[in-house]
CSV table of C-alpha atoms in Angstrom, one decimal:
chain,number,residue,atom,x,y,z
A,26,TYR,CA,3.8,24.1,-3.9
A,27,ALA,CA,3.7,21.2,-6.4
A,28,PHE,CA,5.5,17.9,-6.5
A,29,TYR,CA,6.7,16.5,-9.8
A,30,ILE,CA,8.0,13.1,-10.9
A,31,LYS,CA,9.7,12.9,-14.3
A,32,GLY,CA,8.2,16.3,-15.2
A,33,VAL,CA,4.6,15.3,-14.4
A,34,GLU,CA,2.8,16.8,-11.4
A,35,VAL,CA,1.6,14.1,-8.9
A,36,GLY,CA,0.5,16.4,-6.1
A,37,ARG,CA,0.1,19.9,-4.9
A,38,GLY,CA,-0.9,21.8,-1.8
A,39,GLU,CA,-1.1,25.3,-0.2
A,40,LEU,CA,0.4,26.4,3.1
A,41,LYS,CA,-0.7,29.4,5.2
A,42,ALA,CA,2.4,31.1,6.6
A,43,GLY,CA,2.4,31.7,10.3
A,44,HIS,CA,-0.6,29.4,10.8
A,45,PHE,CA,-1.2,25.9,12.2
A,46,LEU,CA,-3.4,23.2,10.7
A,47,ALA,CA,-6.1,21.8,13.0
A,48,MET,CA,-7.7,18.4,12.2
A,49,GLU,CA,-10.4,16.5,14.1
A,50,GLY,CA,-8.5,13.5,15.6
A,51,GLY,CA,-11.6,11.9,17.0
A,52,ALA,CA,-14.3,13.4,19.3
A,53,VAL,CA,-13.9,17.1,19.6
A,54,THR,CA,-15.7,19.1,22.3
A,55,GLY,CA,-16.1,22.4,20.5
A,56,GLN,CA,-15.7,24.4,17.4
A,57,ILE,CA,-12.8,26.7,16.4
A,58,GLU,CA,-12.6,29.7,14.1
A,59,GLY,CA,-10.3,29.6,11.1
A,60,THR,CA,-9.9,29.1,7.4
A,61,PRO,CA,-11.5,25.8,6.2
A,62,THR,CA,-9.2,23.7,4.0
A,63,LYS,CA,-8.2,20.1,3.3
A,64,GLU,CA,-5.1,18.3,4.7
A,65,PRO,CA,-3.1,17.8,1.4
A,66,ALA,CA,-1.7,14.3,2.1
A,67,PHE,CA,-5.0,12.5,2.8
A,68,GLY,CA,-7.6,15.0,1.8
A,69,LEU,CA,-9.1,15.2,5.4
A,70,PRO,CA,-11.2,18.3,6.4
A,71,ALA,CA,-9.0,20.8,8.4
A,72,ILE,CA,-8.8,24.4,9.5
A,73,TRP,CA,-6.0,26.8,9.4
A,74,ILE,CA,-5.8,28.6,12.7
A,75,THR,CA,-3.5,31.3,14.2
A,76,ALA,CA,-0.8,30.5,16.9
A,77,HIS,CA,-3.1,32.3,19.4
A,78,ASP,CA,-5.8,29.6,18.9
A,79,ARG,CA,-3.5,26.6,19.0
A,80,GLU,CA,-3.7,25.8,22.7
A,81,ARG,CA,-7.5,26.1,22.7
A,82,ALA,CA,-7.8,23.8,19.7
A,83,GLU,CA,-5.7,21.2,21.3
A,84,MET,CA,-7.8,21.4,24.5
A,85,LEU,CA,-10.9,20.8,22.4
A,86,GLY,CA,-9.4,17.6,20.9
A,87,TYR,CA,-8.0,18.8,17.6
A,88,THR,CA,-4.7,17.5,16.2
A,89,VAL,CA,-2.7,20.6,15.5
A,90,VAL,CA,0.5,20.7,13.4
A,91,ASP,CA,2.7,23.4,11.9
A,92,ALA,CA,3.0,24.2,8.2
A,93,SER,CA,6.4,22.5,7.8
A,94,THR,CA,5.0,19.3,9.3
A,95,VAL,CA,2.1,19.5,6.8
A,96,LEU,CA,4.5,19.8,3.9
A,97,ALA,CA,6.8,17.0,5.2
A,98,THR,CA,3.9,14.6,5.7
A,99,HIS,CA,2.6,15.3,2.2
A,100,ILE,CA,6.0,14.7,0.6
A,101,THR,CA,6.5,11.5,2.5
A,102,GLU,CA,3.1,10.2,1.4
A,103,LEU,CA,3.8,11.1,-2.2
A,104,ILE,CA,7.2,9.3,-2.1
A,105,HIS,CA,5.6,6.2,-0.6
A,106,GLY,CA,2.8,6.3,-3.2
A,107,HIS,CA,5.2,6.7,-6.2
A,108,ALA,CA,8.4,4.9,-5.1
A,109,HIS,CA,7.9,2.3,-7.7
A,110,GLU,CA,8.0,4.9,-10.4
A,111,MET,CA,11.3,6.3,-9.1
A,112,LEU,CA,13.2,3.0,-8.8
A,113,ASN,CA,15.3,2.8,-12.0
A,114,ARG,CA,17.8,0.2,-13.1
A,115,GLN,CA,20.8,2.1,-11.8
A,116,GLU,CA,19.3,2.2,-8.3
A,117,VAL,CA,18.6,-1.5,-8.5
A,118,GLN,CA,22.2,-2.1,-9.4
A,119,THR,CA,23.3,0.0,-6.4
A,120,LEU,CA,21.1,-2.2,-4.1
A,121,LEU,CA,22.6,-5.4,-5.6
A,122,ASP,CA,26.1,-4.0,-5.1
A,123,MET,CA,25.4,-3.4,-1.4
A,124,VAL,CA,24.2,-7.0,-1.0
A,125,SER,CA,27.2,-8.3,-2.9
A,126,LYS,CA,29.5,-6.9,-0.2
A,127,THR,CA,28.2,-9.4,2.3
A,128,GLN,CA,26.6,-12.1,0.2
A,129,PRO,CA,28.3,-12.2,-3.2
A,130,LYS,CA,27.3,-15.8,-3.9
A,131,LEU,CA,23.6,-14.9,-3.7
A,132,VAL,CA,23.8,-12.1,-6.3
A,133,ASP,CA,26.1,-14.2,-8.6
A,134,GLU,CA,23.7,-17.1,-8.5
A,135,LEU,CA,20.7,-14.8,-9.4
A,136,ILE,CA,22.2,-12.4,-12.0
A,137,PRO,CA,22.4,-12.8,-14.9
A,138,ASN,CA,22.0,-16.6,-15.1
A,139,VAL,CA,18.5,-16.8,-13.5
A,140,LEU,CA,17.1,-13.2,-13.8
A,141,ASN,CA,18.4,-10.1,-15.5
A,142,LEU,CA,18.5,-6.6,-13.9
A,143,GLY,CA,15.2,-5.6,-15.5
A,144,GLY,CA,13.5,-8.6,-14.0
A,145,VAL,CA,14.7,-7.8,-10.6
A,146,GLN,CA,13.6,-4.2,-11.1
A,147,LYS,CA,10.0,-5.3,-12.0
A,148,VAL,CA,9.7,-7.4,-8.9
A,149,LEU,CA,10.9,-4.6,-6.6
A,150,GLN,CA,8.6,-2.2,-8.3
A,151,GLY,CA,5.7,-4.6,-7.8
A,152,LEU,CA,6.5,-4.7,-4.1
A,153,LEU,CA,6.9,-0.9,-3.8
A,154,ARG,CA,3.6,-0.3,-5.7
A,155,GLU,CA,1.8,-1.7,-2.6
A,156,ARG,CA,4.1,-0.1,-0.2
A,157,VAL,CA,5.9,-3.3,0.8
A,158,SER,CA,9.4,-2.6,2.2
A,159,ILE,CA,12.3,-3.8,0.2
A,160,ARG,CA,14.7,-3.4,3.1
A,161,ASP,CA,15.1,-7.2,3.5
A,162,MET,CA,16.9,-7.7,0.2
A,163,THR,CA,18.4,-11.0,1.3
A,164,THR,CA,15.0,-12.7,1.6
A,165,ILE,CA,13.8,-11.0,-1.6
A,166,LEU,CA,16.8,-12.2,-3.7
A,167,GLU,CA,16.8,-15.7,-2.2
A,168,THR,CA,13.1,-16.1,-3.1
A,169,MET,CA,13.8,-14.9,-6.7
A,170,ALA,CA,16.8,-17.3,-6.9
A,171,ASP,CA,14.6,-20.2,-5.7
A,172,PHE,CA,11.7,-19.7,-8.1
A,173,ALA,CA,12.7,-17.6,-11.1
A,174,LYS,CA,14.0,-20.6,-13.0
A,175,VAL,CA,10.4,-21.9,-13.3
A,176,VAL,CA,8.3,-18.8,-12.7
A,177,LYS,CA,9.0,-16.3,-15.5
A,178,GLN,CA,6.2,-13.7,-14.9
A,179,PRO,CA,7.3,-10.9,-12.6
A,180,GLN,CA,3.7,-10.7,-11.3
A,181,GLN,CA,3.9,-14.3,-9.9
A,182,LEU,CA,7.4,-13.7,-8.5
A,183,VAL,CA,6.1,-10.7,-6.6
A,184,GLU,CA,3.4,-12.9,-5.0
A,185,LEU,CA,6.0,-15.5,-4.0
A,186,VAL,CA,8.3,-12.8,-2.5
A,187,ARG,CA,5.4,-11.3,-0.6
A,188,GLN,CA,4.8,-14.8,1.0
A,189,SER,CA,8.4,-15.0,2.0
A,190,LEU,CA,8.1,-11.6,3.7
A,191,SER,CA,4.9,-12.6,5.4
A,192,ARG,CA,5.9,-11.7,9.0
A,193,SER,CA,7.1,-8.2,8.2
A,194,LEU,CA,4.3,-7.7,5.7
A,195,VAL,CA,1.6,-8.3,8.3
A,196,THR,CA,3.1,-6.9,11.5
A,197,ARG,CA,2.2,-3.3,10.8
A,198,TYR,CA,-1.5,-4.2,10.6
A,199,LEU,CA,-1.7,-6.1,13.9
A,200,GLU,CA,-3.6,-5.0,17.0
A,201,GLU,CA,-1.9,-4.5,20.3
A,202,ASP,CA,-2.7,-8.1,21.3
A,203,GLY,CA,-1.0,-9.4,18.1
A,204,SER,CA,-4.3,-10.3,16.3
A,205,LEU,CA,-5.4,-9.2,12.8
A,206,ARG,CA,-8.8,-7.7,12.4
A,207,ALA,CA,-9.9,-7.7,8.8
A,208,LEU,CA,-12.6,-8.2,6.2
A,209,VAL,CA,-12.8,-11.5,4.4
A,210,LEU,CA,-13.6,-12.0,0.7
A,211,GLY,CA,-16.6,-14.3,0.5
A,212,ALA,CA,-16.4,-17.6,-1.5
A,213,ASP,CA,-18.8,-16.3,-4.2
A,214,ALA,CA,-16.9,-13.1,-4.8
A,215,GLU,CA,-13.6,-15.0,-4.9
A,216,ASN,CA,-14.9,-17.5,-7.4
A,217,MET,CA,-16.1,-14.6,-9.6
A,218,ILE,CA,-12.6,-13.0,-9.5
A,219,ASN,CA,-10.8,-16.3,-10.2
A,220,GLU,CA,-13.1,-17.1,-13.1
A,221,ALA,CA,-12.4,-13.7,-14.6
A,222,ILE,CA,-8.6,-14.1,-14.5
A,223,VAL,CA,-7.1,-14.5,-18.0
A,224,ASP,CA,-3.6,-16.0,-18.3
A,225,GLY,CA,-1.7,-14.6,-21.2
A,226,GLU,CA,1.8,-15.0,-22.6
A,227,TYR,CA,3.0,-11.7,-21.0
A,228,GLY,CA,1.1,-12.0,-17.7
A,229,SER,CA,-2.4,-12.4,-16.3
A,230,TYR,CA,-5.1,-9.8,-16.1
A,231,LEU,CA,-8.6,-9.5,-14.8
A,232,SER,CA,-11.4,-9.4,-17.4
A,233,LEU,CA,-14.5,-8.6,-15.3
A,234,ALA,CA,-17.8,-7.5,-16.8
A,235,PRO,CA,-18.4,-3.8,-15.9
A,236,ARG,CA,-21.7,-4.6,-14.1
A,237,SER,CA,-20.1,-7.3,-12.0
A,238,ALA,CA,-17.1,-5.1,-11.2
A,239,GLY,CA,-19.5,-2.3,-10.1
A,240,LEU,CA,-21.5,-4.5,-7.9
A,241,PHE,CA,-18.4,-6.0,-6.3
A,242,LEU,CA,-16.8,-2.6,-5.6
A,243,ASN,CA,-20.0,-1.2,-4.2
A,244,GLN,CA,-20.3,-4.1,-1.7
A,245,LEU,CA,-16.6,-3.7,-0.8
A,246,ARG,CA,-16.7,0.0,-0.4
A,247,GLY,CA,-19.7,-0.2,1.9
A,248,GLN,CA,-17.9,-2.8,4.1
A,249,VAL,CA,-14.8,-0.7,4.2
A,250,GLU,CA,-16.8,2.4,5.3
A,251,LYS,CA,-18.4,0.3,8.1
A,252,VAL,CA,-15.0,-0.9,9.6
A,253,ALA,CA,-13.3,2.5,9.2
A,254,THR,CA,-14.2,3.4,12.7
A,255,GLN,CA,-12.9,0.1,14.1
A,256,VAL,CA,-9.5,-0.1,12.6
A,257,VAL,CA,-6.8,2.4,11.6
A,258,GLN,CA,-6.1,0.6,8.4
A,259,PRO,CA,-8.8,-1.4,6.5
A,260,VAL,CA,-7.5,-4.9,5.4
A,261,ILE,CA,-9.2,-7.6,3.4
A,262,ILE,CA,-8.1,-11.2,3.2
A,263,THR,CA,-8.4,-13.2,0.0
A,264,GLY,CA,-7.1,-16.4,-1.6
A,265,ALA,CA,-3.6,-16.4,-3.1
A,266,ARG,CA,-4.6,-16.4,-6.7
A,267,ALA,CA,-7.2,-13.6,-6.4
A,268,ARG,CA,-5.1,-11.3,-4.2
A,269,PRO,CA,-3.3,-9.2,-6.9
A,270,PHE,CA,-6.4,-8.9,-9.0
A,271,VAL,CA,-8.6,-7.7,-6.0
A,272,LYS,CA,-5.9,-5.1,-5.4
A,273,GLN,CA,-5.9,-4.1,-9.0
A,274,ALA,CA,-9.7,-3.8,-9.1
A,275,THR,CA,-9.8,-1.7,-5.9
A,276,GLU,CA,-6.8,0.6,-6.5
A,277,PRO,CA,-8.6,3.3,-8.4
A,278,THR,CA,-11.5,3.8,-5.9
A,279,ILE,CA,-10.2,2.4,-2.6
A,280,PRO,CA,-6.4,3.0,-2.9
A,281,HIS,CA,-5.6,2.7,0.8
A,282,LEU,CA,-7.3,-0.7,1.2
A,283,VAL,CA,-4.6,-3.4,2.1
A,284,VAL,CA,-5.2,-6.7,0.3
A,285,LEU,CA,-3.5,-9.7,2.0
A,286,SER,CA,-3.7,-13.4,0.9
A,287,GLN,CA,-4.2,-16.2,3.3
A,288,ASN,CA,-0.7,-17.5,2.4
A,289,GLU,CA,0.8,-14.2,3.6
A,290,ILE,CA,-0.5,-14.5,7.2
A,291,PRO,CA,1.8,-16.5,9.6
A,292,SER,CA,0.0,-19.4,11.2
A,293,ASN,CA,0.4,-18.1,14.7
A,294,ILE,CA,-1.6,-14.9,13.9
A,295,GLN,CA,-5.2,-14.9,15.2
A,296,ILE,CA,-7.6,-13.5,12.7
A,297,TYR,CA,-10.9,-11.8,13.7
A,298,SER,CA,-13.4,-11.2,10.8
A,299,LEU,CA,-15.0,-7.8,10.6
A,300,GLY,CA,-17.3,-9.0,7.9
A,301,THR,CA,-17.6,-10.9,4.7
A,302,VAL,CA,-17.6,-9.2,1.3
A,303,ALA,CA,-20.1,-11.1,-0.8
A,304,PHE,CA,-21.1,-10.7,-4.4
A,305,SER,CA,-24.8,-10.0,-4.9
């Protein structure tokens, strides 16, 4: 099967009818026979096994799912990863119409006097690009209404909205005791990023020398690999100005790394550092 967005393929996979997919969910106590493959959503090593071997695989510690679950998981992951591409102006208008039913003043204040429909779309797309939920439209629109008169760049509005959504933004990455375990961007690396930010008329961008970018990404990748066994989701904490550019730099090679700024973490959240990412 293949998955297309606007006529362009964004993912594909292969299912084995009548079989189950077995993945190592941690420490397994034995090996099983089957057809080696890769789980399509995350590219993890897996094995197609028959229904006869399912119970034994589960006893040995494998996570076993049926073919329909493999397909559903892959589609869900692709939708999450490409939601920003699928959000068009008509869907944004539909969201605004829903908010207008209960809070008409909020929408009237924002559109079109402060921000046009395209501006709202760009902010929502910026949030979805990093898998930030846009369910709390009230907070999102109120933040835009508060700042859009003086902040014209969608990129900056996205960062301000993220800060307003800080509690819901961080909650999914917390440990059972309510703390946040994360990597921290070192001062030297942060200074390097900040000095490489170029502010232009149509937005800011990162202009980092290839050698510096390579060294930084190698350091970061090494740290992420070290903490992968300690946390389900690797997170790095940066300063507010550097945050979007660190995400931009890491997206191609470490796409699942979550980048949070210090301003996005509520003051009552205890942070435990898993390591400092330095530039050297």
